[in-house]
mmCIF file of C-alpha atoms in Angstrom:
data_model
loop_
_atom_site.group_PDB
_atom_site.id
_atom_site.type_symbol
_atom_site.label_atom_id
_atom_site.label_comp_id
_atom_site.label_asym_id
_atom_site.label_seq_id
_atom_site.Cartn_x
_atom_site.Cartn_y
_atom_site.Cartn_z
ATOM 1 C CA MET A 110 102.801 101.338 95.089
ATOM 2 C CA THR A 111 99.180 101.686 97.209
ATOM 3 C CA PHE A 112 98.814 102.079 100.677
ATOM 4 C CA GLN A 113 95.908 100.319 102.295
ATOM 5 C CA LEU A 114 93.668 101.566 105.212
ATOM 6 C CA GLY A 115 90.962 100.386 106.861
ATOM 7 C CA LEU A 116 88.403 102.198 107.974
ATOM 8 C CA THR A 117 86.059 101.488 110.870
ATOM 9 C CA GLY A 118 83.833 102.135 113.989
ATOM 10 C CA SER A 119 80.481 101.425 115.569
ATOM 11 C CA ILE A 120 77.160 102.500 114.618
ATOM 12 C CA GLY A 121 76.348 106.077 114.496
ATOM 13 C CA MET A 122 80.102 107.119 114.436
ATOM 14 C CA GLY A 123 79.835 108.688 111.141
ATOM 15 C CA LYS A 124 82.087 106.285 109.051
ATOM 16 C CA SER A 125 80.007 106.741 105.558
ATOM 17 C CA THR A 126 80.641 110.978 106.278
ATOM 18 C CA THR A 127 84.361 110.251 107.209
ATOM 19 C CA ALA A 128 84.816 107.812 104.242
ATOM 20 C CA GLY A 129 83.303 110.565 101.758
ATOM 21 C CA LEU A 130 86.407 112.982 103.166
ATOM 22 C CA PHE A 131 88.933 110.709 102.340
ATOM 23 C CA ALA A 132 87.588 110.313 98.729
ATOM 24 C CA GLU A 133 87.680 114.258 98.527
ATOM 25 C CA GLN A 134 91.382 113.358 99.161
ATOM 26 C CA GLY A 135 91.769 111.466 96.358
ATOM 27 C CA CYS A 136 91.940 108.047 97.937
ATOM 28 C CA ALA A 137 89.759 105.388 96.284
ATOM 29 C CA VAL A 138 87.273 104.142 98.891
ATOM 30 C CA TRP A 139 85.323 100.555 99.069
ATOM 31 C CA ASP A 140 82.650 100.483 101.054
ATOM 32 C CA ALA A 141 81.518 96.883 102.743
ATOM 33 C CA ASP A 142 77.984 97.320 103.086
ATOM 34 C CA ALA A 143 77.358 99.087 99.371
ATOM 35 C CA ALA A 144 79.280 95.709 98.158
ATOM 36 C CA VAL A 145 76.369 93.856 100.113
ATOM 37 C CA HIS A 146 73.760 95.743 98.590
ATOM 38 C CA ARG A 147 75.365 94.948 95.253
ATOM 39 C CA LEU A 148 75.331 91.366 95.592
ATOM 40 C CA TYR A 149 71.810 91.432 97.000
ATOM 41 C CA GLY A 150 70.461 93.727 94.303
ATOM 42 C CA ALA A 151 69.094 92.674 91.296
ATOM 43 C CA GLY A 152 71.552 90.118 89.046
ATOM 44 C CA GLY A 153 73.656 90.098 92.248
ATOM 45 C CA ALA A 154 75.886 87.513 92.583
ATOM 46 C CA ALA A 155 74.164 86.272 96.023
ATOM 47 C CA VAL A 156 70.617 86.210 95.059
ATOM 48 C CA ALA A 157 71.089 82.828 93.321
ATOM 49 C CA PRO A 158 72.604 81.017 96.350
ATOM 50 C CA MET A 159 70.713 82.556 98.440
ATOM 51 C CA GLN A 160 67.656 81.417 96.883
ATOM 52 C CA ALA A 161 69.120 78.302 96.930
ATOM 53 C CA ALA A 162 69.577 78.015 100.561
ATOM 54 C CA PHE A 163 66.571 80.281 101.866
ATOM 55 C CA PRO A 164 63.619 80.458 98.957
ATOM 56 C CA ASP A 165 62.012 82.869 101.080
ATOM 57 C CA ALA A 166 64.848 85.101 100.969
ATOM 58 C CA VAL A 167 64.412 86.596 97.754
ATOM 59 C CA GLN A 168 61.632 88.688 96.592
ATOM 60 C CA ASP A 169 61.459 90.330 93.140
ATOM 61 C CA GLY A 170 64.979 89.078 91.989
ATOM 62 C CA ILE A 171 66.568 90.719 94.864
ATOM 63 C CA VAL A 172 67.759 89.614 98.520
ATOM 64 C CA SER A 173 65.362 90.950 100.958
ATOM 65 C CA ARG A 174 67.166 92.075 103.996
ATOM 66 C CA ALA A 175 63.776 92.171 106.034
ATOM 67 C CA ALA A 176 63.182 88.156 104.940
ATOM 68 C CA LEU A 177 66.998 87.722 106.473
ATOM 69 C CA LYS A 178 66.072 88.934 109.596
ATOM 70 C CA SER A 179 62.903 87.043 110.142
ATOM 71 C CA ILE A 180 64.815 83.694 108.773
ATOM 72 C CA ILE A 181 67.566 84.373 111.457
ATOM 73 C CA ALA A 182 64.806 85.035 114.311
ATOM 74 C CA ARG A 183 63.373 81.715 113.295
ATOM 75 C CA ASP A 184 66.509 80.155 113.036
ATOM 76 C CA PRO A 185 69.764 81.764 114.719
ATOM 77 C CA ALA A 186 72.073 78.982 112.924
ATOM 78 C CA ALA A 187 70.733 80.386 109.401
ATOM 79 C CA LEU A 188 73.160 83.352 109.963
ATOM 80 C CA ARG A 189 76.031 81.029 109.567
ATOM 81 C CA ARG A 190 74.622 79.667 106.598
ATOM 82 C CA ILE A 191 74.037 83.195 105.021
ATOM 83 C CA GLU A 192 77.710 84.378 106.271
ATOM 84 C CA ASP A 193 79.020 81.104 104.371
ATOM 85 C CA ILE A 194 77.216 82.592 101.084
ATOM 86 C CA VAL A 195 78.310 86.264 101.398
ATOM 87 C CA HIS A 196 81.741 86.291 103.088
ATOM 88 C CA PRO A 197 83.420 84.843 100.016
ATOM 89 C CA LEU A 198 81.740 87.078 97.648
ATOM 90 C CA VAL A 199 81.964 90.157 99.548
ATOM 91 C CA ALA A 200 86.115 89.287 99.670
ATOM 92 C CA GLN A 201 85.873 88.520 95.745
ATOM 93 C CA ASP A 202 84.481 92.134 95.430
ATOM 94 C CA ARG A 203 87.090 93.877 97.584
ATOM 95 C CA ALA A 204 89.581 91.677 95.588
ATOM 96 C CA GLU A 205 88.376 93.074 92.427
ATOM 97 C CA PHE A 206 88.365 96.800 93.701
ATOM 98 C CA ARG A 207 91.978 96.541 94.868
ATOM 99 C CA ALA A 208 92.908 95.107 91.387
ATOM 100 C CA THR A 209 91.394 97.813 89.536
ATOM 101 C CA ALA A 210 91.370 100.886 91.564
ATOM 102 C CA ARG A 211 93.418 103.705 90.199
ATOM 103 C CA ALA A 212 95.112 105.749 93.548
ATOM 104 C CA ASP A 213 97.711 105.617 95.899
ATOM 105 C CA ILE A 214 95.579 105.222 98.864
ATOM 106 C CA LEU A 215 93.071 102.710 99.025
ATOM 107 C CA VAL A 216 90.270 102.503 101.779
ATOM 108 C CA PHE A 217 88.657 99.788 103.096
ATOM 109 C CA ASP A 218 85.103 101.108 104.818
ATOM 110 C CA ILE A 219 84.702 97.616 107.043
ATOM 111 C CA PRO A 220 82.569 98.318 109.857
ATOM 112 C CA LEU A 221 83.448 94.930 111.873
ATOM 113 C CA LEU A 222 86.938 95.154 110.432
ATOM 114 C CA PHE A 223 88.296 93.967 113.921
ATOM 115 C CA GLU A 224 85.365 91.260 114.673
ATOM 116 C CA THR A 225 86.117 89.731 111.562
ATOM 117 C CA GLY A 226 90.202 90.018 111.306
ATOM 118 C CA GLY A 227 90.349 92.239 108.631
ATOM 119 C CA GLU A 228 93.163 94.305 110.223
ATOM 120 C CA THR A 229 95.462 92.008 109.327
ATOM 121 C CA ALA A 230 95.195 92.512 105.622
ATOM 122 C CA MET A 231 95.753 96.157 106.302
ATOM 123 C CA ASP A 232 98.651 98.820 106.219
ATOM 124 C CA ALA A 233 96.852 100.894 108.877
ATOM 125 C CA VAL A 234 93.308 101.067 110.428
ATOM 126 C CA ALA A 235 91.433 104.491 111.106
ATOM 127 C CA CYS A 236 88.820 104.028 113.821
ATOM 128 C CA VAL A 237 85.735 106.938 113.670
ATOM 129 C CA SER A 238 84.315 107.965 116.891
ATOM 130 C CA ALA A 239 82.242 110.068 118.519
ATOM 131 C CA PRO A 240 81.040 110.959 121.746
ATOM 132 C CA PRO A 241 78.101 108.772 122.936
ATOM 133 C CA ASP A 242 75.616 111.552 122.626
ATOM 134 C CA ILE A 243 76.211 112.324 119.443
ATOM 135 C CA GLN A 244 76.349 109.048 118.585
ATOM 136 C CA LYS A 245 73.117 108.308 119.870
ATOM 137 C CA GLU A 246 71.506 111.478 118.706
ATOM 138 C CA ARG A 247 72.774 110.632 115.113
ATOM 139 C CA VAL A 248 71.457 107.018 115.078
ATOM 140 C CA LEU A 249 67.633 107.883 116.445
ATOM 141 C CA ALA A 250 67.606 111.492 113.893
ATOM 142 C CA ARG A 251 67.686 108.397 111.058
ATOM 143 C CA GLY A 252 64.207 107.202 112.200
ATOM 144 C CA THR A 253 65.009 103.649 111.123
ATOM 145 C CA MET A 254 65.174 102.038 114.695
ATOM 146 C CA SER A 255 64.219 102.733 118.017
ATOM 147 C CA LEU A 256 66.485 103.550 121.025
ATOM 148 C CA ALA A 257 66.327 100.098 122.327
ATOM 149 C CA GLN A 258 67.126 98.433 118.723
ATOM 150 C CA PHE A 259 70.359 100.861 118.804
ATOM 151 C CA GLU A 260 71.213 99.898 122.204
ATOM 152 C CA HIS A 261 71.229 96.396 121.069
ATOM 153 C CA ILE A 262 73.487 96.812 118.312
ATOM 154 C CA ARG A 263 75.801 99.150 119.752
ATOM 155 C CA ASP A 264 75.718 96.269 122.609
ATOM 156 C CA THR A 265 76.746 93.524 120.550
ATOM 157 C CA GLN A 266 79.630 95.451 118.514
ATOM 158 C CA MET A 267 82.869 95.773 120.275
ATOM 159 C CA PRO A 268 83.254 98.758 122.435
ATOM 160 C CA ASN A 269 84.410 101.788 120.780
ATOM 161 C CA ALA A 270 86.998 102.348 123.520
ATOM 162 C CA GLU A 271 88.776 98.976 122.356
ATOM 163 C CA LYS A 272 88.881 99.808 118.613
ATOM 164 C CA CYS A 273 90.193 103.176 119.113
ATOM 165 C CA ALA A 274 93.017 101.326 121.377
ATOM 166 C CA ARG A 275 93.686 98.876 118.566
ATOM 167 C CA SER A 276 93.606 101.545 115.577
ATOM 168 C CA ASP A 277 96.529 103.243 114.361
ATOM 169 C CA TYR A 278 94.308 106.609 113.844
ATOM 170 C CA VAL A 279 91.540 107.970 115.492
ATOM 171 C CA ILE A 280 88.939 110.459 113.702
ATOM 172 C CA VAL A 281 86.932 112.392 115.918
ATOM 173 C CA THR A 282 83.434 113.031 114.303
ATOM 174 C CA ASP A 283 82.222 115.534 116.263
ATOM 175 C CA THR A 284 82.091 118.368 113.741
ATOM 176 C CA LEU A 285 82.677 118.134 109.771
ATOM 177 C CA ASP A 286 85.202 120.768 109.897
ATOM 178 C CA HIS A 287 87.084 118.549 112.571
ATOM 179 C CA ALA A 288 87.076 115.144 110.853
ATOM 180 C CA ARG A 289 88.273 116.876 107.618
ATOM 181 C CA ALA A 290 91.042 118.272 109.300
ATOM 182 C CA GLN A 291 91.820 114.881 110.743
ATOM 183 C CA VAL A 292 91.505 113.567 107.514
ATOM 184 C CA GLN A 293 93.746 115.453 105.554
ATOM 185 C CA GLN A 294 96.364 114.965 108.037
ATOM 186 C CA ILE A 295 96.241 111.389 108.077
ATOM 187 C CA VAL A 296 96.650 111.513 104.116
ATOM 188 C CA GLN A 297 99.401 113.987 104.182
ATOM 189 C CA GLU A 298 101.415 111.295 107.062
ATOM 190 C CA ILE A 299 100.451 108.080 104.799
ATOM 191 C CA ARG A 300 101.407 109.939 101.480
ATOM 192 C CA LYS A 301 104.701 111.210 103.369
ATOM 193 C CA ARG A 302 105.459 107.666 104.519
ATOM 194 C CA MET A 303 105.208 106.487 101.065
ATOM 195 C CA ALA A 304 107.245 109.201 99.405
ATOM 196 C CA ASP A 305 110.300 108.230 102.266
ATOM 197 C CA ALA A 306 109.846 104.445 101.957
#
């Protein structure tokens, strides 16, 4: 028997770090963003269909995210066509992970879990959260986006409070040790539930 745990959280909340903490506890982790990178990379399953739909999007045999952004900026309707190509491929990647993973707890790291209705396929959901000042500091420290870009992304995502309210577990990532302790407790609880089932 395997337990499927959805892991979600807004930008800068510490989701990738938290996913790593679940891996430390012997959980198998599937990362939606990493799956998209694989699909867009050389030889990835999204390259040929994307090239057919948007020839400008493929450069040197890989799908360019920057090119996709400018295509969407020019034609907002393109986003739906891109999603129609990518989402089924991501779902297939996830299904292959589910079929081959050898762990009692499978963790699905999906940023837009609630937004896409993905929580219905999970046994439980954990939301990663941090105070707003820490969230902002983390994102800006990456040096990849401006304050305005961060605020735009944050404001288009489901509010953190709503994600937390809809989740079975909330992991506060104010410090690494605190996050690790919460992950350990969640894993223990899930394993106990599975043993008692």
